[in-house]
């Protein structure tokens, strides 16, 4: 699909990483030899289906982000802008930098350093049936309960109907732009939920356990292990 339509990626990295508790924003903590953000940018840059990458970083880190891209030879990642107060605001600021001829936009969390190439293949292939969005998802292996404020169990959910979703999430550019224009966008915890709210069709494709999100120090160690296993 990437041969005929313009596909861009927006990597959001503007969070502070409060739960990680490092002295730099989470996207700039060391992961192997480079800042965390470098791993996913390199993977997206290497994918032949992706034409350009926008980096969204904390205000004041824009130049370091473009230097980083240069350093790792990520020639598709030439634009870096400051993010906003919420993830959705950061996504919207990044999407605003994507050229108007882009047909598909992938939105990715820099907090997920490992982006297997075949995961991106599945996202791009998923648009065959006219979907507005294609997102990677994993089965839920634990039993999931819904509870009330007092901690009393209300019900046990049917886990065969549940999925844990990851990024990158891929969208038709026009639908994503419309979804991000919603005044209540900040209440959406992922981009797909905003696309769902404007009536978009979102389908899931198999995710990948390696695409885990770094929240704590332990996650960072786990991702380093997973990356070492892959090499
Ligand atoms: N993000 C962003 N702009 C924000 C908030 C988050 O670009 N205002 C990005 C983060 O940089 C991250 C992704 O969204 O890549 C997912 O957010 P999360 O894992 O929660 O990262 P942080 O918000 O940085 O971490 P924390 O919540 O622990 O502060
Ligand atoms: Mg956060």
Tab-separated table of C-alpha atoms and ligand atoms in Angstrom:
chain	number	residue	atom	x	y	z
A	1	UNK	CA	0.000	0.000	0.000
A	2	UNK	CA	2.897	2.329	0.838
A	3	UNK	CA	3.990	2.254	-2.800
A	4	UNK	CA	0.967	4.115	-4.030
A	5	UNK	CA	-0.244	6.260	-1.131
A	6	UNK	CA	1.666	8.621	1.103
A	7	UNK	CA	2.001	7.179	4.596
A	8	UNK	CA	3.302	9.289	7.478
A	9	UNK	CA	4.049	8.450	11.091
A	10	UNK	CA	3.691	10.733	14.112
A	11	UNK	CA	5.781	9.656	17.102
A	12	UNK	CA	4.511	11.208	20.327
A	13	UNK	CA	7.236	11.686	22.907
A	14	UNK	CA	6.157	14.827	24.750
A	15	UNK	CA	5.249	13.221	28.082
A	16	UNK	CA	7.380	13.793	31.159
A	17	UNK	CA	7.584	10.173	32.242
A	18	UNK	CA	6.514	10.849	35.797
A	19	UNK	CA	6.103	7.171	36.666
A	20	UNK	CA	9.581	6.353	35.364
A	21	UNK	CA	10.992	9.149	37.504
A	22	UNK	CA	14.165	9.856	35.475
A	23	UNK	CA	15.866	13.267	35.369
A	24	UNK	CA	15.040	13.645	31.650
A	25	UNK	CA	11.740	13.128	29.809
A	26	UNK	CA	10.981	9.418	29.302
A	27	UNK	CA	11.649	9.489	25.551
A	28	UNK	CA	15.214	10.651	26.239
A	29	UNK	CA	16.266	8.106	28.888
A	30	UNK	CA	18.964	5.756	27.687
A	31	UNK	CA	17.856	2.570	25.985
A	32	UNK	CA	20.962	0.685	24.941
A	33	UNK	CA	23.257	3.311	23.457
A	34	UNK	CA	20.642	5.822	22.329
A	35	UNK	CA	17.712	7.736	23.775
A	36	UNK	CA	14.538	5.616	24.034
A	37	UNK	CA	12.831	7.502	21.186
A	38	UNK	CA	15.596	6.482	18.760
A	39	UNK	CA	14.558	2.819	18.744
A	40	UNK	CA	11.032	3.305	17.410
A	41	UNK	CA	12.083	6.113	15.063
A	42	UNK	CA	14.749	3.833	13.560
A	43	UNK	CA	12.235	1.012	13.096
A	44	UNK	CA	9.670	3.286	11.419
A	45	UNK	CA	12.358	4.938	9.282
A	46	UNK	CA	13.517	1.542	8.008
A	47	UNK	CA	10.022	0.428	7.033
A	48	UNK	CA	9.607	0.811	3.259
A	49	UNK	CA	5.890	1.625	3.603
A	50	UNK	CA	6.520	4.820	5.581
A	51	UNK	CA	7.357	8.047	3.759
A	52	UNK	CA	7.874	10.578	6.534
A	53	UNK	CA	7.972	10.896	10.321
A	54	UNK	CA	7.015	13.776	12.628
A	55	UNK	CA	8.482	13.807	16.146
A	56	UNK	CA	6.508	15.441	18.972
A	57	UNK	CA	8.719	16.178	21.979
A	58	UNK	CA	8.695	18.268	25.154
A	59	UNK	CA	9.151	22.006	24.496
A	60	UNK	CA	12.866	22.759	24.326
A	61	UNK	CA	13.799	19.254	23.094
A	62	UNK	CA	13.001	19.804	19.389
A	63	UNK	CA	16.607	20.365	18.323
A	64	UNK	CA	17.885	17.387	20.296
A	65	UNK	CA	15.225	15.280	18.566
A	66	UNK	CA	16.326	16.274	15.060
A	67	UNK	CA	20.002	15.744	16.032
A	68	UNK	CA	19.074	12.289	17.308
A	69	UNK	CA	17.336	11.447	14.009
A	70	UNK	CA	20.383	12.654	12.103
A	71	UNK	CA	22.688	10.657	14.348
A	72	UNK	CA	20.895	7.371	13.697
A	73	UNK	CA	20.500	8.089	9.978
A	74	UNK	CA	16.695	8.345	10.165
A	75	UNK	CA	16.363	10.510	7.072
A	76	UNK	CA	12.540	10.395	7.034
A	77	UNK	CA	12.355	12.074	10.472
A	78	UNK	CA	13.156	15.701	9.725
A	79	UNK	CA	10.330	17.471	11.561
A	80	UNK	CA	10.223	17.892	15.349
A	81	UNK	CA	7.653	20.002	17.187
A	82	UNK	CA	6.720	20.650	20.806
A	83	UNK	CA	3.811	18.673	22.257
A	84	UNK	CA	0.873	19.719	24.402
A	85	UNK	CA	-0.640	19.117	27.819
A	86	UNK	CA	-2.219	15.754	26.991
A	87	UNK	CA	-1.320	12.910	24.667
A	88	UNK	CA	-4.217	13.862	22.363
A	89	UNK	CA	-2.968	17.455	22.191
A	90	UNK	CA	0.495	16.189	21.284
A	91	UNK	CA	-0.957	13.939	18.566
A	92	UNK	CA	-2.952	16.861	17.134
A	93	UNK	CA	0.138	19.107	17.082
A	94	UNK	CA	2.089	16.386	15.275
A	95	UNK	CA	-0.667	15.600	12.775
A	96	UNK	CA	-0.826	19.313	11.937
A	97	UNK	CA	2.755	18.972	10.571
A	98	UNK	CA	1.908	16.021	8.306
A	99	UNK	CA	1.683	17.136	4.653
A	100	UNK	CA	-1.854	17.308	3.228
A	101	UNK	CA	-1.134	14.605	0.616
A	102	UNK	CA	-0.668	11.914	3.289
A	103	UNK	CA	-3.418	9.318	2.939
A	104	UNK	CA	-2.584	7.229	6.011
A	105	UNK	CA	-1.153	8.376	9.334
A	106	UNK	CA	0.367	6.040	11.913
A	107	UNK	CA	0.461	7.366	15.466
A	108	UNK	CA	3.078	5.805	17.708
A	109	UNK	CA	4.119	6.181	21.365
A	110	UNK	CA	7.853	6.747	21.757
A	111	UNK	CA	7.338	4.851	25.029
A	112	UNK	CA	7.073	1.658	22.907
A	113	UNK	CA	10.633	1.289	21.599
A	114	UNK	CA	10.202	-2.047	19.797
A	115	UNK	CA	8.177	-1.859	16.579
A	116	UNK	CA	8.397	-5.152	14.684
A	117	UNK	CA	8.355	-4.584	10.936
A	118	UNK	CA	5.663	-7.238	10.366
A	119	UNK	CA	3.382	-5.426	12.829
A	120	UNK	CA	3.513	-2.353	10.552
A	121	UNK	CA	2.885	-4.657	7.556
A	122	UNK	CA	-0.299	-5.946	9.222
A	123	UNK	CA	-1.527	-2.410	9.923
A	124	UNK	CA	-1.057	-1.305	6.304
A	125	UNK	CA	-2.604	-4.505	4.932
A	126	UNK	CA	-5.655	-4.053	7.189
A	127	UNK	CA	-6.998	-1.134	5.130
A	128	UNK	CA	-8.021	-3.463	2.319
A	129	UNK	CA	-11.597	-3.676	3.624
A	130	UNK	CA	-12.200	0.075	3.797
A	131	UNK	CA	-11.458	0.550	7.503
A	132	UNK	CA	-10.887	4.033	8.940
A	133	UNK	CA	-8.423	2.703	11.471
A	134	UNK	CA	-6.333	-0.426	12.007
A	135	UNK	CA	-4.821	-1.042	15.433
A	136	UNK	CA	-2.639	-3.789	16.946
A	137	UNK	CA	-4.117	-5.759	19.826
A	138	UNK	CA	-3.283	-8.642	22.148
A	139	UNK	CA	-5.569	-11.218	23.749
A	140	UNK	CA	-6.243	-10.805	27.461
A	141	UNK	CA	-4.854	-13.738	29.423
A	142	UNK	CA	-6.018	-12.705	32.899
A	143	UNK	CA	-9.618	-12.788	34.084
A	144	UNK	CA	-11.054	-9.257	34.125
A	145	UNK	CA	-13.595	-7.998	36.696
A	146	UNK	CA	-15.640	-4.829	36.691
A	147	UNK	CA	-15.863	-3.349	40.201
A	148	UNK	CA	-17.578	-0.467	42.023
A	149	UNK	CA	-15.903	2.346	43.961
A	150	UNK	CA	-15.914	0.232	47.122
A	151	UNK	CA	-13.963	-2.527	45.396
A	152	UNK	CA	-16.930	-4.896	45.195
A	153	UNK	CA	-17.071	-7.044	42.082
A	154	UNK	CA	-19.989	-6.169	39.817
A	155	UNK	CA	-19.285	-8.668	37.074
A	156	UNK	CA	-16.710	-10.869	35.413
A	157	UNK	CA	-16.223	-9.799	31.820
A	158	UNK	CA	-16.070	-12.219	28.899
A	159	UNK	CA	-12.386	-11.944	28.077
A	160	UNK	CA	-12.822	-13.469	24.630
A	161	UNK	CA	-14.398	-10.119	23.704
A	162	UNK	CA	-11.560	-8.038	25.182
A	163	UNK	CA	-8.251	-6.899	23.702
A	164	UNK	CA	-5.262	-4.902	24.944
A	165	UNK	CA	-4.309	-2.367	22.321
A	166	UNK	CA	-0.889	-1.062	21.383
A	167	UNK	CA	0.683	1.404	18.979
A	168	UNK	CA	1.402	2.216	16.181
A	169	UNK	CA	-2.275	2.812	15.367
A	170	UNK	CA	-2.968	3.566	11.705
A	171	UNK	CA	-5.757	5.760	10.313
A	172	UNK	CA	-7.113	7.300	7.168
A	173	UNK	CA	-5.608	10.781	7.470
A	174	UNK	CA	-8.858	12.672	6.883
A	175	UNK	CA	-10.757	10.685	9.521
A	176	UNK	CA	-7.963	11.121	12.082
A	177	UNK	CA	-7.856	14.870	11.458
A	178	UNK	CA	-11.635	15.059	11.946
A	179	UNK	CA	-11.469	12.947	15.132
A	180	UNK	CA	-8.735	15.163	16.596
A	181	UNK	CA	-10.823	18.283	16.020
A	182	UNK	CA	-13.309	17.169	18.718
A	183	UNK	CA	-13.411	19.583	21.674
A	184	UNK	CA	-13.305	16.673	24.150
A	185	UNK	CA	-10.324	14.964	22.517
A	186	UNK	CA	-8.294	15.079	25.738
A	187	UNK	CA	-10.556	12.473	27.341
A	188	UNK	CA	-9.500	9.886	24.770
A	189	UNK	CA	-6.684	7.609	25.987
A	190	UNK	CA	-5.791	6.465	22.482
A	191	UNK	CA	-6.381	7.773	18.973
A	192	UNK	CA	-8.701	4.937	18.020
A	193	UNK	CA	-11.179	5.968	20.736
A	194	UNK	CA	-11.436	9.423	19.126
A	195	UNK	CA	-11.989	7.879	15.688
A	196	UNK	CA	-14.658	5.593	17.210
A	197	UNK	CA	-16.439	8.679	18.606
A	198	UNK	CA	-16.802	10.216	15.138
A	199	UNK	CA	-18.291	6.960	13.879
A	200	UNK	CA	-15.142	5.567	12.279
A	201	UNK	CA	-14.672	1.842	11.711
A	202	UNK	CA	-11.652	0.535	13.584
A	203	UNK	CA	-10.414	-3.018	13.177
A	204	UNK	CA	-7.797	-4.909	15.146
A	205	UNK	CA	-4.914	-6.968	13.810
A	206	UNK	CA	-2.570	-9.118	15.910
A	207	UNK	CA	-0.194	-7.028	18.022
A	208	UNK	CA	3.169	-8.155	19.370
A	209	UNK	CA	4.293	-8.733	22.960
A	210	UNK	CA	7.554	-6.969	22.092
A	211	UNK	CA	5.660	-3.727	21.480
A	212	UNK	CA	5.239	-3.218	25.227
A	213	UNK	CA	4.972	0.268	26.696
A	214	UNK	CA	7.670	1.531	29.029
A	215	UNK	CA	6.081	2.880	32.189
A	216	UNK	CA	8.509	1.849	34.937
A	217	UNK	CA	12.194	0.919	35.299
A	218	UNK	CA	11.239	-2.767	35.173
A	219	UNK	CA	9.624	-2.259	31.741
A	220	UNK	CA	12.826	-0.667	30.487
A	221	UNK	CA	14.853	-3.699	31.577
A	222	UNK	CA	12.292	-6.051	30.012
A	223	UNK	CA	12.360	-4.198	26.667
A	224	UNK	CA	16.170	-4.299	26.641
A	225	UNK	CA	15.998	-8.073	27.142
A	226	UNK	CA	13.437	-8.479	24.366
A	227	UNK	CA	15.556	-6.423	22.002
A	228	UNK	CA	18.643	-8.483	22.809
A	229	UNK	CA	16.672	-11.704	22.142
A	230	UNK	CA	15.664	-10.405	18.711
A	231	UNK	CA	19.281	-9.800	17.653
B	1	LIG	N1	2.697	11.889	25.502
B	1	LIG	C1	2.793	13.074	24.783
B	1	LIG	N2	2.287	14.236	25.290
B	1	LIG	C2	1.701	14.250	26.512
B	1	LIG	C3	1.601	13.062	27.253
B	1	LIG	C4	2.121	11.887	26.722
B	1	LIG	O1	3.337	13.075	23.676
B	1	LIG	N3	1.244	15.404	26.990
B	1	LIG	C5	3.280	10.672	24.955
B	1	LIG	C6	4.402	10.101	25.822
B	1	LIG	O2	5.631	10.765	25.531
B	1	LIG	C7	4.404	8.641	25.469
B	1	LIG	C8	2.933	8.364	25.072
B	1	LIG	O3	2.316	9.638	24.906
B	1	LIG	O4	5.257	8.314	24.391
B	1	LIG	C9	2.206	7.532	26.108
B	1	LIG	O5	2.174	8.239	27.341
B	1	LIG	P1	2.736	7.695	28.723
B	1	LIG	O6	3.281	6.323	28.550
B	1	LIG	O7	1.731	7.970	29.773
B	1	LIG	O8	4.044	8.629	28.930
B	1	LIG	P2	4.231	9.827	29.961
B	1	LIG	O9	3.002	10.644	30.009
B	1	LIG	O10	5.507	10.492	29.583
B	1	LIG	O11	4.474	9.033	31.322
B	1	LIG	P3	3.761	9.344	32.737
B	1	LIG	O12	2.276	9.200	32.496
B	1	LIG	O13	4.343	8.315	33.662
B	1	LIG	O14	4.170	10.766	33.095
B	2	LIG	MG1	1.146	9.775	30.756
